[in-house]
Amino acid sequence: MLKGQTEADMILKVPDIRLLYNKYSGMLLGFISQIIDDRSQAEQQMINIFKELAKNGLKNNLTTQSSVVTSWNELRKFALTYLPVKTITQPSMAKPVIKQHLTEQEQQVFNIAYYQKQSVSAIAVQLKQTEDSIRETLKKAFAVMKQNYGN
Amino acid sequence: MEIKNYIASGVLEAYVMGSASETETAELLKLKAKYPEVADALFELEMDLERIAQQMSINPPPGTLEKIEDAIGGLVKVEDRMPDDRPPFEKYEYQNFNKREANNQFIEVESSSSYMRIHKAWRWVFAAVFVLGKIFLGFAIYYYLENRQALKTIEKLEKQQEVIR
């Protein structure tokens, strides 16, 4: 514990888990449920991830760094470090309309990047494509989803 | 390099997904600092990802937040560095502890905080005890004054009786 700092002070300075929970818990549970089929296990994983987040917040607070997560994408990347790697062959994008608009390859590339955070080079090797074509596919997938989910 | 071509190359999407290489990331961060349009495009992509996640969200069951708060409630940080102004005995204990827990910086123990967490339902109990306490105090004061008045009256009557005799 740092000089002149009580435990209560430190706990209060942990990133506001309640705020993050209110904003992202639904998204996080939806995300985890795509990787872990069993709902109760997925819920337990979500609890563990928030707990790890609090630990990291506490650690960073003591080293005077900023909190670790400020956006959904940061939370997704953080969560992936605690989640098992699962090959998602059939994407389960919520709306069927998205599936209809995305080609099989676009779905595949997006899912590998989104749920496994694999590098472009690794995806290229896995799908036997060039890195440029993977980037291009990822870009197209984003464009299609933006069109369907965007404002 | 034309910045529009760079934005259209798909590197930004790869970076947002966490799939960009270290070289690509380093280059992108430089360009992000230099060109506001790159920063804007990245922000847009982050927002797109958030919208996608919202579409796939599943509401957690009630009580999940309480479970999380319980899980993080007992976290205690064990500081790596020992303040020099602590007594020697404390330093010794701390060093030994570090040997045992060298690979585990955090431990979960019951919190030694001076605060306690109780269920919200207790507030009604505390409110009832407070109100009852006030009522009993009121009665106590009332009967004390009543009793004192009665004693004075008796004393007065006794004096009158003596005068009559």
XYZ file of C-alpha atoms in Angstrom:
316
model
C 0.000 0.000 0.000
C 1.341 3.433 -0.806
C 2.278 5.908 1.884
C -0.679 7.819 3.289
C -3.158 5.799 1.261
C -5.725 3.646 2.970
C -7.218 0.514 1.480
C -10.574 2.241 1.284
C -8.985 5.000 -0.810
C -7.632 2.437 -3.262
C -10.904 0.551 -3.592
C -12.722 3.774 -4.365
C -10.215 4.599 -7.111
C -10.718 1.294 -8.924
C -12.205 1.985 -12.388
C -15.907 2.263 -12.007
C -16.867 -1.346 -12.523
C -20.538 -0.568 -12.003
C -20.441 1.985 -14.823
C -18.678 -0.451 -17.145
C -21.141 -3.160 -16.157
C -24.160 -0.986 -16.923
C -22.771 -0.055 -20.305
C -21.125 -3.227 -21.526
C -22.343 -6.283 -19.580
C -24.985 -7.201 -22.192
C -22.491 -6.865 -25.023
C -19.864 -8.804 -23.092
C -22.221 -11.651 -22.244
C -23.386 -11.784 -25.872
C -19.762 -11.870 -26.978
C -18.745 -14.577 -24.486
C -21.822 -16.645 -25.380
C -20.491 -16.905 -28.938
C -17.324 -18.517 -27.565
C -18.714 -20.510 -24.621
C -21.922 -22.365 -25.407
C -23.028 -23.040 -21.822
C -24.863 -19.950 -20.530
C -24.007 -20.366 -16.853
C -20.328 -20.848 -17.711
C -20.483 -17.768 -19.920
C -21.977 -15.770 -17.034
C -19.280 -17.018 -14.685
C -16.606 -16.031 -17.211
C -18.125 -12.567 -17.399
C -17.913 -12.243 -13.609
C -14.265 -13.378 -13.737
C -13.466 -10.841 -16.442
C -14.942 -7.962 -14.429
C -12.965 -9.199 -11.428
C -9.741 -9.215 -13.477
C -10.634 -5.762 -14.710
C -10.922 -4.543 -11.120
C -7.562 -6.107 -10.271
C -5.956 -4.406 -13.248
C -7.595 -1.124 -12.374
C -6.223 -1.390 -8.861
C -2.769 -2.259 -10.167
C -2.753 0.591 -12.671
C -4.045 3.002 -10.080
C -1.068 2.211 -7.884
C 1.343 2.770 -10.704
C -0.459 6.014 -11.583
C -1.532 4.786 -14.997
C -4.978 5.334 -16.432
C -7.671 2.669 -16.290
C -7.315 -0.229 -18.689
C -10.692 -0.111 -20.416
C -12.554 2.874 -21.791
C -14.418 1.435 -24.793
C -16.179 -1.729 -25.909
C -13.309 -2.659 -28.227
C -10.794 -2.391 -25.397
C -13.043 -4.518 -23.212
C -13.356 -7.102 -26.011
C -9.575 -7.320 -26.395
C -9.152 -7.521 -22.619
C -11.797 -10.259 -22.366
C -10.154 -12.317 -25.118
C -7.032 -12.727 -23.001
C -9.146 -14.632 -20.451
C -11.360 -16.584 -22.836
C -10.612 -19.947 -24.433
C -9.765 -19.933 -28.120
C -12.606 -21.399 -30.093
C -12.807 -21.817 -33.821
C -16.100 -20.329 -34.895
C -16.849 -21.786 -38.282
C -20.452 -20.716 -38.500
C -20.807 -17.106 -37.487
C -23.813 -16.189 -35.446
C -24.240 -12.549 -36.303
C -27.462 -11.585 -34.628
C -29.511 -10.568 -37.628
C -29.966 -13.082 -40.454
C -29.891 -10.144 -42.850
C -26.208 -9.667 -42.047
C -25.462 -13.271 -42.873
C -27.259 -12.849 -46.159
C -25.208 -9.823 -47.099
C -21.821 -11.150 -46.027
C -20.076 -13.713 -48.152
C -18.863 -16.890 -46.463
C -15.296 -15.649 -46.598
C -16.212 -12.273 -45.134
C -17.986 -14.001 -42.255
C -15.033 -16.295 -41.706
C -12.414 -13.534 -41.731
C -14.492 -11.267 -39.503
C -15.126 -14.018 -36.960
C -11.520 -15.125 -36.742
C -10.413 -11.528 -36.195
C -13.274 -10.606 -33.864
C -13.445 -13.698 -31.659
C -9.831 -14.864 -31.812
C -7.925 -11.620 -32.471
C -5.616 -13.449 -34.864
C -3.189 -11.430 -36.941
C -3.808 -10.751 -40.594
C -0.816 -12.911 -41.511
C -2.139 -15.831 -39.425
C -5.592 -15.537 -41.004
C -3.994 -15.402 -44.448
C -2.086 -18.620 -43.765
C -5.172 -20.306 -42.286
C -7.413 -19.392 -45.225
C -4.674 -19.696 -47.841
C -5.145 -16.109 -49.006
C -2.842 -13.141 -49.357
C -2.629 -10.622 -46.532
C -3.933 -7.878 -48.808
C -7.014 -9.903 -49.684
C -7.665 -10.537 -45.963
C -7.506 -6.790 -45.265
C -9.772 -6.146 -48.214
C -12.259 -8.778 -47.022
C -12.236 -7.360 -43.505
C -12.897 -3.910 -44.881
C -15.829 -5.156 -46.943
C -17.275 -7.009 -43.951
C -17.117 -3.819 -41.908
C -18.784 -1.845 -44.682
C -21.649 -4.334 -44.973
C -22.255 -4.395 -41.243
C -22.026 -0.638 -40.974
C -24.666 -0.409 -43.680
C -26.964 -2.754 -41.788
C -26.249 -1.742 -38.205
C -25.253 1.854 -38.789
C -27.393 4.865 -38.141
C 1.431 8.020 -49.377
C -2.013 9.327 -50.119
C -3.843 9.303 -46.794
C -7.169 8.382 -48.404
C -5.585 5.329 -49.978
C -4.089 4.389 -46.640
C -7.475 4.630 -44.927
C -9.023 2.559 -47.717
C -6.325 -0.137 -47.520
C -7.998 -2.090 -44.688
C -5.148 -1.525 -42.224
C -7.431 0.479 -39.948
C -9.956 -2.367 -39.755
C -7.172 -4.830 -38.977
C -5.842 -2.528 -36.258
C -9.251 -2.074 -34.634
C -9.751 -5.833 -34.574
C -6.328 -6.307 -32.982
C -5.043 -8.129 -36.079
C -2.488 -5.602 -37.332
C 1.215 -6.390 -37.134
C 3.579 -4.407 -34.898
C 4.974 -2.520 -37.886
C 1.495 -1.640 -39.141
C 0.452 -0.561 -35.651
C 3.494 1.676 -35.206
C 2.939 3.306 -38.596
C -0.769 3.754 -37.950
C -0.200 5.417 -34.583
C 2.213 7.886 -36.188
C -0.287 8.700 -38.930
C -3.118 8.933 -36.395
C -1.195 11.651 -34.555
C -0.453 13.454 -37.794
C -3.756 13.163 -39.678
C -7.075 13.827 -37.912
C -8.935 11.924 -40.649
C -7.142 8.722 -39.584
C -8.161 9.308 -35.957
C -11.748 9.981 -37.066
C -11.842 6.822 -39.193
C -10.567 4.753 -36.264
C -13.181 6.236 -33.966
C -15.904 5.421 -36.509
C -14.722 1.811 -36.740
C -14.750 1.487 -32.949
C -18.309 2.793 -32.948
C -19.252 0.278 -35.658
C -17.880 -2.540 -33.532
C -19.868 -1.285 -30.554
C -23.071 -1.226 -32.611
C -22.424 -4.794 -33.782
C -21.862 -5.892 -30.177
C -25.079 -4.153 -29.113
C -27.000 -6.157 -31.709
C -25.632 -9.380 -30.244
C -25.979 -8.417 -26.589
C -27.645 -10.660 -24.013
C -28.866 -9.151 -20.762
C -27.228 -10.797 -17.750
C -29.576 -12.294 -15.139
C -30.488 -10.156 -12.106
C -27.969 -10.325 -9.280
C -24.923 -10.585 -11.558
C -23.620 -7.153 -10.588
C -23.876 -8.105 -6.898
C -21.869 -11.273 -7.612
C -19.196 -9.188 -9.338
C -19.084 -6.680 -6.501
C -18.795 -9.509 -3.976
C -15.980 -11.035 -6.026
C -13.992 -7.801 -6.157
C -14.936 -6.630 -2.656
C -12.144 -8.504 -0.911
C -9.312 -7.603 -3.203
C -6.276 -6.403 -1.388
C -3.225 -5.065 -3.098
C 0.145 -6.278 -1.969
C 2.589 -3.571 -2.857
C 5.909 -4.606 -4.401
C 7.929 -1.888 -2.757
C 8.165 -1.608 0.998
C 8.056 1.913 2.431
C 11.338 2.586 4.203
C 9.757 4.159 7.250
C 8.061 0.938 8.432
C 9.376 -0.829 11.539
C 11.987 -3.570 10.863
C 9.614 -6.330 12.000
C 7.030 -5.328 9.393
C 9.704 -5.291 6.704
C 10.762 -8.787 7.679
C 7.196 -10.082 7.534
C 6.657 -8.439 4.212
C 9.812 -9.897 2.673
C 8.817 -13.379 3.798
C 5.362 -12.904 2.399
C 6.833 -11.858 -0.933
C 8.903 -15.030 -1.063
C 5.818 -17.160 -0.613
C 3.715 -15.193 -3.060
C 6.399 -14.242 -5.562
C 4.275 -15.060 -8.580
C 0.993 -13.849 -7.212
C 0.862 -10.126 -6.775
C -2.757 -10.039 -5.660
C -4.386 -12.132 -3.014
C -8.021 -12.465 -2.099
C -8.630 -12.136 1.572
C -11.387 -10.756 3.685
C -11.036 -7.022 3.493
C -9.519 -5.292 6.507
C -11.261 -2.078 5.542
C -13.082 -0.216 8.290
C -16.196 -0.195 6.083
C -18.743 -3.020 6.008
C -21.233 -4.043 3.357
C -24.735 -4.998 4.461
C -27.957 -5.791 2.656
C -30.196 -2.833 1.807
C -33.115 -4.455 3.682
C -31.352 -3.582 6.937
C -32.046 0.107 6.410
C -35.713 -0.482 7.356
C -34.634 -2.282 10.512
C -32.311 0.591 11.403
C -35.063 3.115 10.639
C -37.534 1.194 12.872
C -34.986 0.988 15.709
C -34.331 4.718 15.393
C -38.044 5.626 15.439
C -38.781 3.265 18.353
C -35.802 4.704 20.209
C -37.245 8.206 19.809
C -40.699 7.037 20.989
C -39.266 5.344 24.085
C -37.191 8.423 24.848
C -40.327 10.579 24.563
C -42.221 8.287 26.946
C -39.317 8.189 29.356
C -39.146 12.007 29.522
C -42.936 12.260 29.832
C -43.153 9.769 32.711
C -40.123 11.333 34.417
C -41.776 14.759 34.364
C -45.111 13.230 35.388
C -43.456 11.434 38.282
C -41.647 14.572 39.404
C -44.893 16.523 39.269
C -46.673 13.805 41.270
C -43.930 13.842 43.907
C -44.192 17.620 44.226
C -47.988 17.364 44.592
C -47.639 14.705 47.313
C -45.078 16.824 49.124
C -47.402 19.849 48.913
C -50.368 17.841 50.170
C -48.300 16.471 53.069
C -47.359 20.041 54.054
C -51.000 21.119 53.872
C -51.973 18.120 56.017
C -49.396 19.095 58.633
C -50.698 22.675 58.651
C -54.293 21.406 59.176
C -53.193 19.262 62.127
